[in-house]
GROMACS .gro file of C-alpha atoms in nm:
model
  239
    1MET     CA    1   4.719   6.182   7.277
    2LYS     CA    2   4.667   6.198   6.900
    3GLY     CA    3   4.725   5.963   6.609
    4SER     CA    4   4.794   5.986   6.236
    5LEU     CA    5   4.819   5.746   5.942
    6GLU     CA    6   5.134   5.748   5.730
    7GLN     CA    7   5.172   5.570   5.394
    8LEU     CA    8   5.517   5.431   5.309
    9ARG     CA    9   5.565   5.339   4.943
   10SER     CA   10   5.926   5.419   4.858
   11PRO     CA   11   6.172   5.124   4.851
   12GLU     CA   12   6.365   5.244   5.156
   13ARG     CA   13   6.474   5.053   5.466
   14LEU     CA   14   6.182   5.006   5.701
   15PRO     CA   15   6.390   5.076   6.019
   16ASP     CA   16   6.498   5.411   5.869
   17ALA     CA   17   6.138   5.499   5.781
   18LEU     CA   18   6.021   5.432   6.139
   19SER     CA   19   6.275   5.678   6.282
   20ARG     CA   20   6.115   5.968   6.091
   21PHE     CA   21   5.777   5.955   6.263
   22GLY     CA   22   5.652   6.041   6.612
   23SER     CA   23   5.760   6.291   6.873
   24SER     CA   24   5.974   6.225   7.181
   25GLN     CA   25   5.729   5.952   7.291
   26ALA     CA   26   5.518   5.764   7.037
   27TRP     CA   27   5.369   5.422   6.958
   28LEU     CA   28   5.409   5.286   6.604
   29ARG     CA   29   5.192   5.013   6.456
   30GLY     CA   30   5.157   4.905   6.095
   31GLY     CA   31   5.106   4.643   5.826
   32GLY     CA   32   5.141   4.593   5.451
   33THR     CA   33   5.398   4.442   5.217
   34VAL     CA   34   5.776   4.426   5.263
   35ALA     CA   35   6.065   4.255   5.086
   36ASP     CA   36   6.409   4.106   5.163
   37VAL     CA   37   6.331   4.050   5.532
   38VAL     CA   38   6.587   3.966   5.802
   39LEU     CA   39   6.406   3.836   6.112
   40ARG     CA   40   6.566   3.765   6.451
   41CYS     CA   41   6.393   3.456   6.595
   42ILE     CA   42   6.433   3.256   6.915
   43LYS     CA   43   6.576   2.906   6.869
   44PRO     CA   44   6.444   2.604   7.065
   45ASP     CA   45   6.747   2.619   7.296
   46GLY     CA   46   6.668   2.983   7.388
   47GLY     CA   47   6.932   3.146   7.169
   48LEU     CA   48   6.875   3.398   6.890
   49SER     CA   49   6.933   3.353   6.518
   50ASP     CA   50   6.884   3.583   6.216
   51ARG     CA   51   6.680   3.433   5.931
   52HIS     CA   52   6.696   3.584   5.581
   53PHE     CA   53   6.398   3.575   5.342
   54SER     CA   54   6.430   3.699   4.985
   55GLY     CA   55   6.133   3.822   4.786
   56THR     CA   56   5.815   3.982   4.918
   57ALA     CA   57   5.626   3.895   5.237
   58GLN     CA   58   5.301   4.007   5.396
   59LEU     CA   59   5.356   4.225   5.704
   60ILE     CA   60   5.066   4.115   5.924
   61SER     CA   61   5.158   4.331   6.224
   62LEU     CA   62   5.434   4.565   6.336
   63GLU     CA   63   5.475   4.729   6.676
   64ALA     CA   64   5.748   4.961   6.798
   65TYR     CA   65   5.792   5.239   7.054
   66ARG     CA   66   5.983   5.564   7.026
   67LEU     CA   67   6.142   5.726   7.332
   68GLY     CA   68   6.336   6.039   7.245
   69SER     CA   69   6.560   5.969   6.946
   70THR     CA   70   6.559   5.591   7.003
   71VAL     CA   71   6.313   5.355   6.833
   72SER     CA   72   6.278   5.009   6.986
   73ALA     CA   73   6.344   4.706   6.768
   74PRO     CA   74   6.012   4.642   6.587
   75SER     CA   75   5.827   4.322   6.680
   76VAL     CA   76   5.663   4.183   6.367
   77VAL     CA   77   5.456   3.893   6.235
   78ILE     CA   78   5.503   3.811   5.865
   79ALA     CA   79   5.354   3.556   5.626
   80ARG     CA   80   5.525   3.425   5.310
   81ASP     CA   81   5.480   3.156   5.047
   82ALA     CA   82   5.695   2.851   5.117
   83GLU     CA   83   5.727   2.507   4.959
   84GLY     CA   84   5.485   2.352   5.206
   85GLY     CA   85   5.231   2.636   5.181
   86LEU     CA   86   5.186   2.963   5.368
   87GLU     CA   87   5.449   3.014   5.641
   88THR     CA   88   5.387   3.252   5.934
   89LEU     CA   89   5.681   3.381   6.138
   90ALA     CA   90   5.719   3.614   6.438
   91GLY     CA   91   6.026   3.784   6.576
   92THR     CA   92   6.226   4.106   6.589
   93LEU     CA   93   6.273   4.291   6.261
   94VAL     CA   94   6.640   4.348   6.174
   95GLU     CA   95   6.612   4.449   5.809
   96ALA     CA   96   6.338   4.492   5.549
   97ARG     CA   97   6.262   4.698   5.240
   98VAL     CA   98   5.934   4.888   5.213
   99VAL     CA   99   5.699   4.790   4.931
  100ASP     CA  100   5.368   4.926   5.060
  101VAL     CA  101   5.325   4.984   5.435
  102THR     CA  102   5.058   5.175   5.627
  103LEU     CA  103   5.180   5.308   5.962
  104LEU     CA  104   4.968   5.430   6.256
  105VAL     CA  105   5.162   5.684   6.466
  106VAL     CA  106   5.015   5.757   6.811
  107ASP     CA  107   5.177   6.052   6.990
  108LEU     CA  108   5.201   5.974   7.363
  109ALA     CA  109   5.396   6.284   7.471
  110PRO     CA  110   5.189   6.507   7.705
  111SER     CA  111   5.116   6.849   7.560
  112ALA     CA  112   5.085   7.123   7.820
  113THR     CA  113   4.986   7.480   7.734
  114VAL     CA  114   5.143   7.728   7.972
  115GLN     CA  115   4.936   8.044   8.017
  116ALA     CA  116   5.085   8.358   8.163
  117ALA     CA  117   4.922   8.471   8.485
  118PRO     CA  118   4.719   8.791   8.441
  119ALA     CA  119   4.878   9.104   8.581
  120PRO     CA  120   4.713   9.222   8.903
  121ALA     CA  121   4.482   9.520   8.865
  122ALA     CA  122   4.609   9.847   8.998
  123THR     CA  123   4.456   9.934   9.335
  124ALA     CA  124   4.444  10.254   9.531
  125PRO     CA  125   4.693  10.275   9.817
  126ALA     CA  126   4.552  10.170  10.153
  127PRO     CA  127   4.506  10.446  10.412
  128ALA     CA  128   4.769  10.477  10.678
  129PRO     CA  129   4.679  10.284  10.996
  130VAL     CA  130   4.567  10.483  11.297
  131VAL     CA  131   4.818  10.457  11.581
  132ARG     CA  132   4.652  10.404  11.917
  133GLU     CA  133   4.815  10.385  12.253
  134THR     CA  134   4.785  10.045  12.420
  135PRO     CA  135   4.844   9.963  12.783
  136PRO     CA  136   5.168   9.784  12.864
  137ALA     CA  137   5.139   9.407  12.840
  138ALA     CA  138   5.161   9.199  13.153
  139PRO     CA  139   5.494   9.022  13.200
  140VAL     CA  140   5.500   8.672  13.061
  141VAL     CA  141   5.642   8.404  13.285
  142THR     CA  142   5.829   8.145  13.080
  143PRO     CA  143   5.840   7.804  13.252
  144ARG     CA  144   6.177   7.635  13.270
  145VAL     CA  145   6.233   7.311  13.082
  146GLY     CA  146   6.327   7.128  13.396
  147GLU     CA  147   5.982   7.193  13.543
  148ALA     CA  148   5.792   7.012  13.264
  149PRO     CA  149   5.647   6.679  13.379
  150ARG     CA  150   5.794   6.364  13.229
  151GLU     CA  151   5.452   6.247  13.111
  152ALA     CA  152   5.412   6.555  12.887
  153LEU     CA  153   5.756   6.498  12.736
  154GLY     CA  154   5.670   6.137  12.662
  155LEU     CA  155   5.345   6.231  12.486
  156SER     CA  156   5.516   6.491  12.264
  157SER     CA  157   5.784   6.249  12.140
  158PRO     CA  158   5.700   6.110  11.794
  159MET     CA  159   5.644   5.738  11.755
  160PRO     CA  160   5.940   5.571  11.578
  161GLN     CA  161   5.846   5.448  11.233
  162ARG     CA  162   5.923   5.097  11.118
  163PRO     CA  163   6.160   5.108  10.816
  164ALA     CA  164   5.994   5.002  10.492
  165ARG     CA  165   6.090   4.654  10.374
  166ARG     CA  166   6.304   4.674  10.064
  167THR     CA  167   6.186   4.455   9.780
  168GLU     CA  168   6.430   4.240   9.586
  169SER     CA  169   6.382   4.445   9.268
  170ASP     CA  170   6.491   4.761   9.466
  171ALA     CA  171   6.817   4.604   9.587
  172PRO     CA  172   7.136   4.782   9.477
  173GLY     CA  173   7.272   4.654   9.146
  174THR     CA  174   6.942   4.506   9.022
  175VAL     CA  175   6.882   4.584   8.653
  176VAL     CA  176   6.514   4.623   8.558
  177PRO     CA  177   6.410   4.528   8.201
  178ASP     CA  178   6.331   4.826   7.975
  179ALA     CA  179   6.165   4.883   7.637
  180GLY     CA  180   6.319   4.663   7.364
  181ASP     CA  181   6.445   4.391   7.606
  182VAL     CA  182   6.335   4.025   7.599
  183VAL     CA  183   6.225   3.841   7.916
  184GLU     CA  184   6.140   3.478   7.990
  185HIS     CA  185   5.837   3.486   8.223
  186PHE     CA  186   5.776   3.181   8.442
  187ALA     CA  187   5.409   3.166   8.330
  188PHE     CA  188   5.386   3.349   7.994
  189GLY     CA  189   5.710   3.227   7.833
  190MET     CA  190   5.912   3.453   7.605
  191CYS     CA  191   5.790   3.816   7.605
  192ASP     CA  192   5.898   4.150   7.455
  193VAL     CA  193   5.925   4.446   7.696
  194LEU     CA  194   5.713   4.735   7.566
  195LYS     CA  195   5.781   4.985   7.844
  196THR     CA  196   5.864   5.020   8.214
  197ASP     CA  197   5.628   5.258   8.393
  198GLY     CA  198   5.727   5.312   8.757
  199ASP     CA  199   5.612   4.999   8.945
  200ARG     CA  200   5.475   4.821   8.635
  201ILE     CA  201   5.635   4.643   8.339
  202HIS     CA  202   5.431   4.612   8.018
  203LEU     CA  203   5.497   4.294   7.817
  204ARG     CA  204   5.379   4.145   7.486
  205VAL     CA  205   5.365   3.763   7.488
  206GLN     CA  206   5.542   3.638   7.176
  207LYS     CA  207   5.334   3.322   7.127
  208ASP     CA  208   4.993   3.497   7.107
  209GLN     CA  209   5.080   3.874   7.095
  210ARG     CA  210   4.875   3.949   7.410
  211ILE     CA  211   4.970   4.249   7.625
  212LYS     CA  212   5.042   4.181   7.993
  213GLU     CA  213   5.112   4.417   8.285
  214ILE     CA  214   5.316   4.279   8.577
  215ALA     CA  215   5.453   4.413   8.907
  216PRO     CA  216   5.833   4.361   8.934
  217GLU     CA  217   5.827   4.353   9.316
  218MET     CA  218   5.636   4.022   9.297
  219LEU     CA  219   5.912   3.859   9.087
  220ARG     CA  220   6.280   3.778   9.106
  221ILE     CA  221   6.462   3.940   8.812
  222VAL     CA  222   6.760   3.741   8.681
  223ALA     CA  223   6.982   3.900   8.414
  224ILE     CA  224   7.083   3.642   8.148
  225ASP     CA  225   7.256   3.860   7.887
  226LEU     CA  226   7.314   4.235   7.942
  227GLU     CA  227   7.569   4.276   7.660
  228GLY     CA  228   7.361   4.149   7.365
  229THR     CA  229   7.092   4.327   7.166
  230PRO     CA  230   6.827   4.291   7.289
  231ARG     CA  231   6.912   4.228   7.655
  232ARG     CA  232   6.765   3.910   7.804
  233PHE     CA  233   6.619   3.850   8.152
  234ARG     CA  234   6.438   3.573   8.337
  235LEU     CA  235   6.139   3.657   8.561
  236GLU     CA  236   6.097   3.394   8.834
  237ARG     CA  237   5.832   3.360   9.102
  238LYS     CA  238   5.945   3.471   9.448
  239LEU     CA  239   5.937   3.184   9.695
   0.00000   0.00000   0.00000
């Protein structure tokens, strides 16, 4: 794993700039100054709305993940001057123009160096084996299957294994949240899905930006909206 700092100064779209950095698997984090921001925020009723802000704003934090050619929707926190004073907002970045942004790119793709196996050293041919006469082997009496005692057959039979209990998240048709989705956790509230790693889901709590790691088999996953962008789920406690 290695990281690098990239400086963005040209007035280009910030989503386009993010797609240029990182390998097939990378973590992007940054801050600086942006302008003409469009932020997707969660309304009090749980819906989503796009808010437009003209002029410049301070980019306090930006986090995104790259998997292959896809970059997740960046989660950002911005601050701007408003009539009542300094206004701080958090949400998903839809649009912004770069003014001066510093980006930390952490490459998460494993790098493996494949070394060719050394060729075996040439060896002298082994001498021919000496053939010796051996006495004829005694005849082997093979017992018939019917003569084996029942107790021996019972001991050799394998114990039947109890089938593993299938968890609710493994049931057919269950959709598991992935990177870029939004979930409503029964304890943490609204969270952004950072990545799904086998039996763990990594979340970032929207209200305080803390990172949480949960086990999906302990929860009941309810799909709320699978057609929208991002997809929305509810994570409920199993009773």
